[in-house]
PDB file of C-alpha atoms in Angstrom:
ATOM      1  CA  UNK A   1     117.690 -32.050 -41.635  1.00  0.00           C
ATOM      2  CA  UNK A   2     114.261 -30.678 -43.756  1.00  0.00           C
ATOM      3  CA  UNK A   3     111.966 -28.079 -42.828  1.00  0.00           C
ATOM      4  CA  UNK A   4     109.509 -31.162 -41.918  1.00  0.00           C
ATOM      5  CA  UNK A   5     111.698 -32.520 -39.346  1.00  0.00           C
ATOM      6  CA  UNK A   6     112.272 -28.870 -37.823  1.00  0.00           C
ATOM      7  CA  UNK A   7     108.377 -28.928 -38.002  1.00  0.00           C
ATOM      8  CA  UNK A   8     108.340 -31.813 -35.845  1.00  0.00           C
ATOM      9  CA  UNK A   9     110.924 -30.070 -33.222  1.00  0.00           C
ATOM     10  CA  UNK A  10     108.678 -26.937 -33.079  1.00  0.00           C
ATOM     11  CA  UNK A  11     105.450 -29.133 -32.602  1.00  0.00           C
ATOM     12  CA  UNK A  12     106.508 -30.838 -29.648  1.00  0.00           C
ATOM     13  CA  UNK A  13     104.415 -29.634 -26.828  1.00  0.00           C
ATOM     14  CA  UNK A  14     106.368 -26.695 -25.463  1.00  0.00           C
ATOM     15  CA  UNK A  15     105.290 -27.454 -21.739  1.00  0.00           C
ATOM     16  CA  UNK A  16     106.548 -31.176 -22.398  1.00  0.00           C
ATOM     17  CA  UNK A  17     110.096 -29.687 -23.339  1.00  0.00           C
ATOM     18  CA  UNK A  18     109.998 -27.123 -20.198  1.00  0.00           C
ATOM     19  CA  UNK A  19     109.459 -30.196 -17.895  1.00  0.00           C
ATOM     20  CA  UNK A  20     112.348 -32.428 -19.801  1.00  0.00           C
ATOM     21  CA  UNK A  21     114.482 -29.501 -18.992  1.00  0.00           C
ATOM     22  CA  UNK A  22     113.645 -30.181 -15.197  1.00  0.00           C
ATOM     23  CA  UNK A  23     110.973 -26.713 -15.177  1.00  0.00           C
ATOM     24  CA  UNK A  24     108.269 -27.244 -12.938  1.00  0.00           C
ATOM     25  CA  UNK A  25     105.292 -25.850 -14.783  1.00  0.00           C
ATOM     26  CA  UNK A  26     101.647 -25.317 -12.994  1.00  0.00           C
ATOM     27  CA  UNK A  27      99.004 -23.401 -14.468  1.00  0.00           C
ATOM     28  CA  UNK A  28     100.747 -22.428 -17.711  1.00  0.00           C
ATOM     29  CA  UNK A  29     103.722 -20.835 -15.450  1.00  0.00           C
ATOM     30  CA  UNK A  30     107.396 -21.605 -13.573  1.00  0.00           C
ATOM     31  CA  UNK A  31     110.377 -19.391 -12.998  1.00  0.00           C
ATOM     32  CA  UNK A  32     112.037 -18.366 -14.915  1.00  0.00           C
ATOM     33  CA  UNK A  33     115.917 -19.648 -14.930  1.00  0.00           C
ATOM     34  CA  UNK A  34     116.981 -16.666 -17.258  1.00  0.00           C
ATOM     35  CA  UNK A  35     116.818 -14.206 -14.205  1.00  0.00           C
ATOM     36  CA  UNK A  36     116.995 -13.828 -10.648  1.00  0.00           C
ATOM     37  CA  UNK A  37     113.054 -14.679 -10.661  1.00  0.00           C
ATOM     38  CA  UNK A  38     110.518 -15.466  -7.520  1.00  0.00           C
ATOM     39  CA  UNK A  39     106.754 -14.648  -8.484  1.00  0.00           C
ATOM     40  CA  UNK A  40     107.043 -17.617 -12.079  1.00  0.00           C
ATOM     41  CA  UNK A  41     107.268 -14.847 -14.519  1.00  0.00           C
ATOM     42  CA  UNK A  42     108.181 -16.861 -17.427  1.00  0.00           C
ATOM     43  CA  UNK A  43     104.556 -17.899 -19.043  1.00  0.00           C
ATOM     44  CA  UNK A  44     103.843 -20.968 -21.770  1.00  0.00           C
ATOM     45  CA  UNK A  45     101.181 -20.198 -24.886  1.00  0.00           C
ATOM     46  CA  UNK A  46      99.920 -23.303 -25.411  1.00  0.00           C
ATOM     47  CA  UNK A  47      97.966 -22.673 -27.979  1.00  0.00           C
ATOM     48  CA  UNK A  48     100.844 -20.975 -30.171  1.00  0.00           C
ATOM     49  CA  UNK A  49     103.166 -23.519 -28.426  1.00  0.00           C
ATOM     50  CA  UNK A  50     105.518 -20.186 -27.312  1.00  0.00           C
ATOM     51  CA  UNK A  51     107.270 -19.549 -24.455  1.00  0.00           C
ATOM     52  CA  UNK A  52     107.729 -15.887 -23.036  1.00  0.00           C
ATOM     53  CA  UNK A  53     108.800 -14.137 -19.782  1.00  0.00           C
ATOM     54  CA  UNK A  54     107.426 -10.873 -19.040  1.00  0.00           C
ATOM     55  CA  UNK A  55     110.325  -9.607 -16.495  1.00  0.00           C
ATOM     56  CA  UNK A  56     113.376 -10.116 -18.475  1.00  0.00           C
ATOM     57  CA  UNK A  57     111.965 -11.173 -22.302  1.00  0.00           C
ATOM     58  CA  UNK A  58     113.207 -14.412 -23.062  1.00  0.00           C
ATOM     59  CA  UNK A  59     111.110 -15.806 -25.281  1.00  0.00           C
ATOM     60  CA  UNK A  60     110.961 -18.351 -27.852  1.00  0.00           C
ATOM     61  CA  UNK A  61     109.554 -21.561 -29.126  1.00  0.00           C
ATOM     62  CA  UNK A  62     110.852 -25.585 -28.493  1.00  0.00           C
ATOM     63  CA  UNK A  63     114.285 -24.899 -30.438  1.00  0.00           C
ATOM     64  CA  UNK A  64     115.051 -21.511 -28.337  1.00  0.00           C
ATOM     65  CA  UNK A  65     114.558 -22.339 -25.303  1.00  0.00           C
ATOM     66  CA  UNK A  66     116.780 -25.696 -25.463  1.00  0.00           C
ATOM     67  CA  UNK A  67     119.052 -23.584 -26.965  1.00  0.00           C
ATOM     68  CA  UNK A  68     119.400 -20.974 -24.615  1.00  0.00           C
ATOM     69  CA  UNK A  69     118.347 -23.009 -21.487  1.00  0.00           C
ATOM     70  CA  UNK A  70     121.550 -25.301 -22.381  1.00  0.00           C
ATOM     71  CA  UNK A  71     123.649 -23.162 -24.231  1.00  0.00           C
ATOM     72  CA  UNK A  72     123.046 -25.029 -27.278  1.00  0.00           C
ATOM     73  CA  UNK A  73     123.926 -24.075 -30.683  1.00  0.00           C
ATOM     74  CA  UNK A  74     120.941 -24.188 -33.221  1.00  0.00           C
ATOM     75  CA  UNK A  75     122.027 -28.123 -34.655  1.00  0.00           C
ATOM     76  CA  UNK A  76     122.712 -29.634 -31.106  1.00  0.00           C
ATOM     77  CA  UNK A  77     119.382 -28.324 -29.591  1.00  0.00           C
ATOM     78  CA  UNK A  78     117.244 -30.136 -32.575  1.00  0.00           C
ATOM     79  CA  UNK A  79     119.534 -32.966 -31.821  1.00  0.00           C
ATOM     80  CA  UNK A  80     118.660 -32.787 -27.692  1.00  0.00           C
ATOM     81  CA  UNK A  81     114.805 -32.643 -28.328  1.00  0.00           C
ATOM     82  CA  UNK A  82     115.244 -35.373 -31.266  1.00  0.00           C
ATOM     83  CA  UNK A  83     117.171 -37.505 -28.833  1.00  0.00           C
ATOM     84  CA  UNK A  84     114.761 -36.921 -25.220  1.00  0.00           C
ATOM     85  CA  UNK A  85     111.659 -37.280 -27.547  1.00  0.00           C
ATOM     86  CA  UNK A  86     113.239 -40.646 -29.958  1.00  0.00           C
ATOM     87  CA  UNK A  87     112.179 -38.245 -33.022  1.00  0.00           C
ATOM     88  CA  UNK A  88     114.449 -39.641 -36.052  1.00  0.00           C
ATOM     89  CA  UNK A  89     116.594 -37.375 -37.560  1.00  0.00           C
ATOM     90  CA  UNK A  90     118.436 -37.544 -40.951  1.00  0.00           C
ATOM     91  CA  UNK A  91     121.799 -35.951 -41.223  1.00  0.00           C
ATOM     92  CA  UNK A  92     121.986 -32.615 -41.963  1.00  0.00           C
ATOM     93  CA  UNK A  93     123.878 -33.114 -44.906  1.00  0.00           C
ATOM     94  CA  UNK A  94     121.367 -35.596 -46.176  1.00  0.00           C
ATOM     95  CA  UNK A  95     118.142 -34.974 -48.200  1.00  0.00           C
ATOM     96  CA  UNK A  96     115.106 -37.036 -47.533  1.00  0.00           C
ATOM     97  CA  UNK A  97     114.618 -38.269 -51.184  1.00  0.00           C
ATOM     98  CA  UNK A  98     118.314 -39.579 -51.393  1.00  0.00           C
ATOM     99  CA  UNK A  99     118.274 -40.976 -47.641  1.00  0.00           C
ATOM    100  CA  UNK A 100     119.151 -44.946 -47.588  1.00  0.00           C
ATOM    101  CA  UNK A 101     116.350 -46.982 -46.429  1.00  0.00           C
ATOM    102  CA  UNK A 102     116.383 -49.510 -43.423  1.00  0.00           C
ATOM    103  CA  UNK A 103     118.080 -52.374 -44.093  1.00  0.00           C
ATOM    104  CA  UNK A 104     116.192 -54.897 -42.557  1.00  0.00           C
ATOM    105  CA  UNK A 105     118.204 -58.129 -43.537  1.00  0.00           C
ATOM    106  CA  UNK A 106     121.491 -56.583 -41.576  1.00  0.00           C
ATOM    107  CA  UNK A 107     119.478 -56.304 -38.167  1.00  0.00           C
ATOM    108  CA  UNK A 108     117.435 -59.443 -38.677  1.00  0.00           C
ATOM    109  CA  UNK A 109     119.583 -61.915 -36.844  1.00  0.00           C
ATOM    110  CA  UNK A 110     120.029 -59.980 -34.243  1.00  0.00           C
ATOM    111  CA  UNK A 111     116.936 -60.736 -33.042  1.00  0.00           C
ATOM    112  CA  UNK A 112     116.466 -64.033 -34.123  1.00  0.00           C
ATOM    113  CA  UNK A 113     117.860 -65.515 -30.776  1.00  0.00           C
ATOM    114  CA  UNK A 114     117.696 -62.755 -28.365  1.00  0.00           C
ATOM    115  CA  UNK A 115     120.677 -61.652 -25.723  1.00  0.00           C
ATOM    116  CA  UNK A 116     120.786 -60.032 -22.709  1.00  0.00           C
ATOM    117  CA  UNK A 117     123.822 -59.287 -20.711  1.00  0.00           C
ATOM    118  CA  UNK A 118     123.800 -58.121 -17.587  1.00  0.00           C
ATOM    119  CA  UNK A 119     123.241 -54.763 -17.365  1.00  0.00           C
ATOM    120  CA  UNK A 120     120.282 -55.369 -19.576  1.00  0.00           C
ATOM    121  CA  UNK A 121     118.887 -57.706 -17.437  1.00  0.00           C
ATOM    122  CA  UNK A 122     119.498 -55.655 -14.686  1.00  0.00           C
ATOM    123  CA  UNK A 123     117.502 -52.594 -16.568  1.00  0.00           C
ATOM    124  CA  UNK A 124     114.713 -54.943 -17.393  1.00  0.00           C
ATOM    125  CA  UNK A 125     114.014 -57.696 -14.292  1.00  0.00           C
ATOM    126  CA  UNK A 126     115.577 -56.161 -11.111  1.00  0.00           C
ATOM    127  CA  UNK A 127     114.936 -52.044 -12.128  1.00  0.00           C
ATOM    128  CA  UNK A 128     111.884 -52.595 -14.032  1.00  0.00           C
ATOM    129  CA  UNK A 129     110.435 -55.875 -12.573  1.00  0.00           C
ATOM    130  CA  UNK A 130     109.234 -56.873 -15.979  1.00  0.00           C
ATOM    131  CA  UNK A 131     107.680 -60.526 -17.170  1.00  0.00           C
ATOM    132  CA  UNK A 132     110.357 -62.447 -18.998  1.00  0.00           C
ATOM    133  CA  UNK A 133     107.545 -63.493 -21.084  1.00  0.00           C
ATOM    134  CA  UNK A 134     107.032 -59.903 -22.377  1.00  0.00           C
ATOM    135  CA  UNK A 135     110.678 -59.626 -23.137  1.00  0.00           C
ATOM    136  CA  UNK A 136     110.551 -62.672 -25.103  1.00  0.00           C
ATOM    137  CA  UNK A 137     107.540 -61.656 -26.941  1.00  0.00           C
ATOM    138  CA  UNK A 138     109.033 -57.938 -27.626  1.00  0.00           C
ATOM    139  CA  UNK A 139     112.384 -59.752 -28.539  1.00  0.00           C
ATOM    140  CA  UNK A 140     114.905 -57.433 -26.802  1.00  0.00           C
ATOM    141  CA  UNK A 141     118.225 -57.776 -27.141  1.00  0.00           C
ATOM    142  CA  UNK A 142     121.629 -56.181 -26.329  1.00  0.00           C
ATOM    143  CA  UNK A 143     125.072 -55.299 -27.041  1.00  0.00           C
ATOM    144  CA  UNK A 144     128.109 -53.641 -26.122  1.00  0.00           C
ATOM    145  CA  UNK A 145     129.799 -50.510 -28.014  1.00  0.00           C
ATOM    146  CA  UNK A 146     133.611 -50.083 -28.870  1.00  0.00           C
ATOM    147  CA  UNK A 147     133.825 -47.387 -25.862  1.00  0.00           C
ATOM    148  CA  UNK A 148     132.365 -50.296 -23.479  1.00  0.00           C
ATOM    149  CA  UNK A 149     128.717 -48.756 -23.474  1.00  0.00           C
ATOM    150  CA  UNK A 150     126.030 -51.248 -22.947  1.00  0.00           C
ATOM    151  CA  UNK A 151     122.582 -50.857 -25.141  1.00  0.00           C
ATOM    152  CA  UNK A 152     119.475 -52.088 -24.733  1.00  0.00           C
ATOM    153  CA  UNK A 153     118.033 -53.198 -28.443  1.00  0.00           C
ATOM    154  CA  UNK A 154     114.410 -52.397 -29.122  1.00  0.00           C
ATOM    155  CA  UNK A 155     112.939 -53.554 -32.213  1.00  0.00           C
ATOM    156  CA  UNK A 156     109.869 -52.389 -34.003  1.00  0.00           C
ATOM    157  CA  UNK A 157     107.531 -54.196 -36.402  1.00  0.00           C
ATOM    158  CA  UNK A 158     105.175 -53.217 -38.714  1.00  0.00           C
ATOM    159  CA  UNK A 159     101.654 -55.403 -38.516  1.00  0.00           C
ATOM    160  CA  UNK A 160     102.997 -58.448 -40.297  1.00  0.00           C
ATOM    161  CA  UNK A 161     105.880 -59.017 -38.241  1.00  0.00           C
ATOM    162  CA  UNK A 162     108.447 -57.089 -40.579  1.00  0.00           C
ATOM    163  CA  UNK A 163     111.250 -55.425 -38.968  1.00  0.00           C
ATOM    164  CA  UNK A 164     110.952 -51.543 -40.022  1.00  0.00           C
ATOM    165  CA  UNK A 165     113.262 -49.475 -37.290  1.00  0.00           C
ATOM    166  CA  UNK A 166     115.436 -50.357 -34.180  1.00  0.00           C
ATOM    167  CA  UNK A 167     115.880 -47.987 -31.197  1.00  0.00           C
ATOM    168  CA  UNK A 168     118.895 -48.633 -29.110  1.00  0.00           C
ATOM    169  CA  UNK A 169     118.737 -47.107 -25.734  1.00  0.00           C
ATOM    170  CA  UNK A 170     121.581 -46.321 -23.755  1.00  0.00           C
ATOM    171  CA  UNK A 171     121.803 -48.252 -20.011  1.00  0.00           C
ATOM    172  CA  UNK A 172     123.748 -46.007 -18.699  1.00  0.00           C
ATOM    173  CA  UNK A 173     121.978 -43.597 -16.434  1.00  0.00           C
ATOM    174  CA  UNK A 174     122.463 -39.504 -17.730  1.00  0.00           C
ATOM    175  CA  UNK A 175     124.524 -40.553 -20.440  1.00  0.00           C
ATOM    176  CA  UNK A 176     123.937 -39.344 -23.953  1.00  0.00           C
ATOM    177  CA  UNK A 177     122.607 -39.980 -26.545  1.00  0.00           C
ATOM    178  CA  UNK A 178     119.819 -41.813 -24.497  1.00  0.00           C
ATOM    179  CA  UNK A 179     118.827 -43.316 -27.665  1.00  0.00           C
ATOM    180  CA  UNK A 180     120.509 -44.200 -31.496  1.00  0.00           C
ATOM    181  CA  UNK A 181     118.525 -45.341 -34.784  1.00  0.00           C
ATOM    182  CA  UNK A 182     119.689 -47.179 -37.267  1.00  0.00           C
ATOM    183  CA  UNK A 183     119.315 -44.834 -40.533  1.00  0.00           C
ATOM    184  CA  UNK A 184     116.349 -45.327 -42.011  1.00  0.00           C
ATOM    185  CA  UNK A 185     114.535 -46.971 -39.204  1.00  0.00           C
ATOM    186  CA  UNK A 186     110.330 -46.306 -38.604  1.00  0.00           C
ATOM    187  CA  UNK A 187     109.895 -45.680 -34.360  1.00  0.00           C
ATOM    188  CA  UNK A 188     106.279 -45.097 -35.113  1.00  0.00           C
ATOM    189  CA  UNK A 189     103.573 -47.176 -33.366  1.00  0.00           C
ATOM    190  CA  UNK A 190     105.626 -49.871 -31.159  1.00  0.00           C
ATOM    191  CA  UNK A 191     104.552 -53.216 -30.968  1.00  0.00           C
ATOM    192  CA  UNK A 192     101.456 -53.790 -34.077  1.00  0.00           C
ATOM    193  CA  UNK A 193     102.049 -57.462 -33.726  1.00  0.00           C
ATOM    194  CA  UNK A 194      99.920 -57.649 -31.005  1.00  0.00           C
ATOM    195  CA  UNK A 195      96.953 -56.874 -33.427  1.00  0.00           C
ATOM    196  CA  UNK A 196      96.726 -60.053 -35.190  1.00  0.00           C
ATOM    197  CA  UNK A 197      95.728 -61.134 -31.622  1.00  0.00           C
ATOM    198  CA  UNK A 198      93.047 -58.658 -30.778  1.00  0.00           C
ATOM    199  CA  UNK A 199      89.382 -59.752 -30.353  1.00  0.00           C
ATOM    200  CA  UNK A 200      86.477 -57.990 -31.309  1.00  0.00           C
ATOM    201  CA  UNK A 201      85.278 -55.423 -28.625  1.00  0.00           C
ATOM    202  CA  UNK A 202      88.439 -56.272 -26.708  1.00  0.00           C
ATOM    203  CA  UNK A 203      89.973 -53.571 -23.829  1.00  0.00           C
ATOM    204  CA  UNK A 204      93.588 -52.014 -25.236  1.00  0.00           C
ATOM    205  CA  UNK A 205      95.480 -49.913 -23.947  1.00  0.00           C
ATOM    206  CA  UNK A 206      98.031 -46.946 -25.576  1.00  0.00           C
ATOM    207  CA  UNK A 207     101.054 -45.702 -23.361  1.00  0.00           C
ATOM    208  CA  UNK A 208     103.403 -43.093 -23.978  1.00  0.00           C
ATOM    209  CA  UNK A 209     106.539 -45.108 -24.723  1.00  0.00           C
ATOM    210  CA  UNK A 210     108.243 -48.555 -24.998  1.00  0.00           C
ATOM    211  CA  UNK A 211     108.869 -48.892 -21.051  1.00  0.00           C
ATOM    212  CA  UNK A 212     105.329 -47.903 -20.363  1.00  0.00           C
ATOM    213  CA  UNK A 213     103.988 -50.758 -23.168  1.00  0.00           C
ATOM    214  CA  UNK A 214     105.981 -53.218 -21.146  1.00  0.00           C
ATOM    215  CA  UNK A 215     104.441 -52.078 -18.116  1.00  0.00           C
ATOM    216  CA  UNK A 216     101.128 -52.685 -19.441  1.00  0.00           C
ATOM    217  CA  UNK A 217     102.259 -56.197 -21.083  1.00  0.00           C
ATOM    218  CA  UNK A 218     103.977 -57.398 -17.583  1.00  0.00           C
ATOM    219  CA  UNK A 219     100.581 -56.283 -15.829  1.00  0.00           C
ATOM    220  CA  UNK A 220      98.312 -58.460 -18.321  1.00  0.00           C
ATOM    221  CA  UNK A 221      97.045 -56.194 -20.552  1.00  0.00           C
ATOM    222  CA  UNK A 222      97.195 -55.945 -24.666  1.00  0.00           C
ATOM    223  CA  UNK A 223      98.967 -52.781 -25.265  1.00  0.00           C
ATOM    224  CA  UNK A 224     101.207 -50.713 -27.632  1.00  0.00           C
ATOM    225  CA  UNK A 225     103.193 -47.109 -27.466  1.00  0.00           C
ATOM    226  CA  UNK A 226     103.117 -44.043 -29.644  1.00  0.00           C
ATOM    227  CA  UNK A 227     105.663 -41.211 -29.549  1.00  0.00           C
ATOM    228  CA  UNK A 228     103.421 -38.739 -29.587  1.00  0.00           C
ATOM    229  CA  UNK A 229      99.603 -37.153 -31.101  1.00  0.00           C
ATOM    230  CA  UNK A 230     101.584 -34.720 -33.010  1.00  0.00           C
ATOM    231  CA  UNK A 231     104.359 -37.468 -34.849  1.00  0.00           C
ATOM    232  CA  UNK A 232     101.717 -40.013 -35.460  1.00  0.00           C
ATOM    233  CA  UNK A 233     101.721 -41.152 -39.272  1.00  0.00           C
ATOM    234  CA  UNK A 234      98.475 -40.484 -41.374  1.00  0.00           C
ATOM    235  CA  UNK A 235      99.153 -44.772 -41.695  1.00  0.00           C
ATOM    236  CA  UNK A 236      99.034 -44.836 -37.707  1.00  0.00           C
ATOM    237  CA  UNK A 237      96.087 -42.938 -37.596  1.00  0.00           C
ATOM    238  CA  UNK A 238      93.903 -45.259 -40.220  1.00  0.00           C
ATOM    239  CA  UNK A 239      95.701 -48.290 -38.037  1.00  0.00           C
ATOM    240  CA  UNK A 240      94.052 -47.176 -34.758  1.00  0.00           C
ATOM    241  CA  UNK A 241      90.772 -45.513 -36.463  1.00  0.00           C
ATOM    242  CA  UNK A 242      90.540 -49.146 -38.002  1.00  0.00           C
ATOM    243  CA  UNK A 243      90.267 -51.071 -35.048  1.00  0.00           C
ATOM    244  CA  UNK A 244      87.758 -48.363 -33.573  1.00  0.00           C
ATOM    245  CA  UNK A 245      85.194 -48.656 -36.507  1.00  0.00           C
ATOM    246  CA  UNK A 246      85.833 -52.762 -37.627  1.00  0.00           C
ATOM    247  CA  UNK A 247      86.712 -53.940 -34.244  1.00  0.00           C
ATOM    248  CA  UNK A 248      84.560 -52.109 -31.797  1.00  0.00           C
ATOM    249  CA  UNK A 249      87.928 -52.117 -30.007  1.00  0.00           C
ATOM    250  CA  UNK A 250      87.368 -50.552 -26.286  1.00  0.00           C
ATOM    251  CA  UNK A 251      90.782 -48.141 -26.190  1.00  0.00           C
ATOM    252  CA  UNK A 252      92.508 -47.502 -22.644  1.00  0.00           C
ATOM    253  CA  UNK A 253      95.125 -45.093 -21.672  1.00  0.00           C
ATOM    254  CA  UNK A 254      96.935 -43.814 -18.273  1.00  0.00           C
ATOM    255  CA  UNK A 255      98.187 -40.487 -19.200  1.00  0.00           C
ATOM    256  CA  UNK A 256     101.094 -38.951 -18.012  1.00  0.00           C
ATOM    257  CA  UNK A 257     100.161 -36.928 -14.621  1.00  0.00           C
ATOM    258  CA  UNK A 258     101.156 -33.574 -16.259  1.00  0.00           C
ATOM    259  CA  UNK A 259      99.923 -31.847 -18.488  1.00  0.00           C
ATOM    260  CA  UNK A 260     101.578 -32.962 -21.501  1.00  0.00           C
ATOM    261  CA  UNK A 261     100.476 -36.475 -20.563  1.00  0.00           C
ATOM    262  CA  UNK A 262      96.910 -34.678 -20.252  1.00  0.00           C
ATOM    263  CA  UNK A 263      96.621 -33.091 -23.493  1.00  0.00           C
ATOM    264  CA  UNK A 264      98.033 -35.825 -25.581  1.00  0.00           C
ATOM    265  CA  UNK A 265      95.180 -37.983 -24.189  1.00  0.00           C
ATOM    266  CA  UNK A 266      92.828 -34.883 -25.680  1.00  0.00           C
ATOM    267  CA  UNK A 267      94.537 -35.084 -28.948  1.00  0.00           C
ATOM    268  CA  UNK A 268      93.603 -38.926 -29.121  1.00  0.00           C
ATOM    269  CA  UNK A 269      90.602 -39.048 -27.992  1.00  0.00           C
ATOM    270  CA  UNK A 270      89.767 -37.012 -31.270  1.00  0.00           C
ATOM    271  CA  UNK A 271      90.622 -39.919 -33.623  1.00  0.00           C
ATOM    272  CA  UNK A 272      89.402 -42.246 -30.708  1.00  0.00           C
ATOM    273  CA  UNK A 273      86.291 -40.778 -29.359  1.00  0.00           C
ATOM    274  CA  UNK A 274      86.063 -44.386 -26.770  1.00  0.00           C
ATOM    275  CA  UNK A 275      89.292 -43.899 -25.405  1.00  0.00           C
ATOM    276  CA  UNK A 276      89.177 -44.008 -21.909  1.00  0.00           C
ATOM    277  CA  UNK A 277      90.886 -42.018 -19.198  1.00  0.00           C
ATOM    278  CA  UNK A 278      92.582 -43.880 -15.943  1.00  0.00           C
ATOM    279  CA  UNK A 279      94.155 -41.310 -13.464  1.00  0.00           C
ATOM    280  CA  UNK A 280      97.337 -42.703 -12.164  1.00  0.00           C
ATOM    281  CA  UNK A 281      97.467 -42.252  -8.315  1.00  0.00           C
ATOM    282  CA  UNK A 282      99.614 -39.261  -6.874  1.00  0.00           C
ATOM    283  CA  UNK A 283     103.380 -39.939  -6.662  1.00  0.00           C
ATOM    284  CA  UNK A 284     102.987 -42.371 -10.223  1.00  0.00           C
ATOM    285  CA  UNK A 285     104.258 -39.917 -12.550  1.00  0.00           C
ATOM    286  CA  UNK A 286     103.707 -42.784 -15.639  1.00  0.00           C
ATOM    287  CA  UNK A 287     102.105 -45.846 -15.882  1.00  0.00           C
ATOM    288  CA  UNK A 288     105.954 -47.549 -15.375  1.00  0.00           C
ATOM    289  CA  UNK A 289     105.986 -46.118 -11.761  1.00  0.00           C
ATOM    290  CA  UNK A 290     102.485 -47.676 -11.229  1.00  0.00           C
ATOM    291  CA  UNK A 291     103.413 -50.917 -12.484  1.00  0.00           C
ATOM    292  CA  UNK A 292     106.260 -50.683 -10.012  1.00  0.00           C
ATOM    293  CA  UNK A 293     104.405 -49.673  -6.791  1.00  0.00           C
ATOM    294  CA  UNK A 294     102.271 -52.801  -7.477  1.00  0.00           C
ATOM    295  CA  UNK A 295     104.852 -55.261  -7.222  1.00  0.00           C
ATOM    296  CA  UNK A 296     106.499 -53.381  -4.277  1.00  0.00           C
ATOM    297  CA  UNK A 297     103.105 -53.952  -2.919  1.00  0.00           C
ATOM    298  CA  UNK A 298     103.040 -57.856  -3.752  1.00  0.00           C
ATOM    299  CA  UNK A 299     106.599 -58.396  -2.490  1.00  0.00           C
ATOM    300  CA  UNK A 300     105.263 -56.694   0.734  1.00  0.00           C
ATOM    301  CA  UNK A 301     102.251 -59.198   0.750  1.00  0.00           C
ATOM    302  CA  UNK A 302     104.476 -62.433  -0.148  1.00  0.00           C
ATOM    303  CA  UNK A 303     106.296 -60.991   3.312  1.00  0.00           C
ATOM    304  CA  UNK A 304     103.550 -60.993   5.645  1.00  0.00           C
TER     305      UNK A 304
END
């Protein structure tokens, strides 16, 4: 691990990492879980991206407060907020320069005819109520580890179709690692494919992750995900600033309902100055959770 990966760690949006912890943060403030605490002493700096309580003086950035919130040593904190965030990590004993790259012709088959047992199917049709068509399209596959664990195998493409990372999520529910990359993999921008088949002035939407962009595919709608504002490449940038200026493209996005969700809309409407904000309604935490209530709605409607 490189000072630019613990760069990325200590940029991720330290609200975002209070409310992975399970914090519930309004107006910049919770309570604190360091102390016996009532009156949410423990306060969030977003603009240094700090964390500080003013009763007992815990304080910290990203790193410290995984760390002490979860009695994490220093390695297996970066490692949480890599895994809950899909950040990439090499190993620590590896140097970035000397790192192997992908090795796209190993993977390559795998998605060449697509499986899905049946927890993945599960995950995807019953749990997630996605279009089969969607699946096909995103080519998800699965597989089954030596200790019995079933994964759900993501793919990502570059613009042309080449294979350039693979995320494998875990389908177990709490279970970690949620996710595992193949070394060398690129999670950037999921699903550019879907370019080649934009029209000029055409409505697209960005979500916040691979679940949301299927979301958005199963409801009709040309879509892909990002990570995040702050781990998007200076490539990803020119991709999307591209399409803005040459396409006239007419950008789309259903934050989050939080704050994190809120500001990372802020941070791409800077590169994006069209992009335009939906507000999910209250109880939809993510554009997945809308999707949902909508088809709960139509099966309700079939009924009657």
């Amino acid at each position: 691990m490189d000072k630019f990966e613990l760069q990325k760690l200590r940029d991720l949006l330290i609200e975002g990492v209070a409310e992975r912890l399970g914090f519930q943060v309004s107006r910049h403030k919770c309570l604190c879980p360091f102390h016996d605490d009532h009156h949410a002493s423990l306060t969030f700096n977003v603009r240094r991206n700090t964390y500080r309580c003013f009763a007992c003086g815990a304080s910290g950035g990203t790193i410290d407060l995984v760390m002490r919130y979860l009695n994490k040593d220093f390695l297996d904190a970066c490692r949480w907020l890599a895994d809950v965030n899909c950040i990439i990590l090499q190993s620590e004993h590896d140097n970035l320069p000397s790192s192997k790259p992908f090795d796209a012709k190993r993977y390559e088959r795998f998605f060449e005819r697509p499986w899905l047992n049946e927890e993945a199917r599960k995950f995807l049709f019953e749990e997630r109520k996605l279009d089969e068509r969607v699946v096909r399209w995103c080519r998800l596959t699965s597989w089954k580890d030596r200790q019995g664990v079933d994964w759900l195998q993501i793919p990502y493409y570059d613009r042309q179709g080449k294979l350039v990372g693979i995320q494998n999520r875990n389908l177990v529910k709490g279970a970690t690692p949620r996710f595992r990359f193949p070394q060398g993999s690129e999670c950037g921008i999921y699903n550019l494919p879907v370019l080649s088949r934009l029209k000029p002035g055409e409505a697209f939407y960005i979500t916040e992750g691979c679940s949301d962009c299927w979301a958005m595919l199963s409801a009709g709608h040309k879509a892909i995900a990002i990570p995040s504002a702050t781990l998007l490449k200076r490539k990803d940038v020119e991709i999307l600033s591209t399409l803005y200026t040459q396409l006239s493209t007419q950008f789309h996005m259903y934050p989050d309902r939080d704050e994190p969700g809120e500001r990372l809309f802020l941070q791409l409407q800077k590169v994006l100055p069209n992009l335009v904000h939906h507000q999910l309604p209250t109880g939809c935490k993510d554009y997945s959770e809308y999707y949902l209530s909508t088809k709960r709605k139509e099966g309700v409607n079939m009924k009657d």
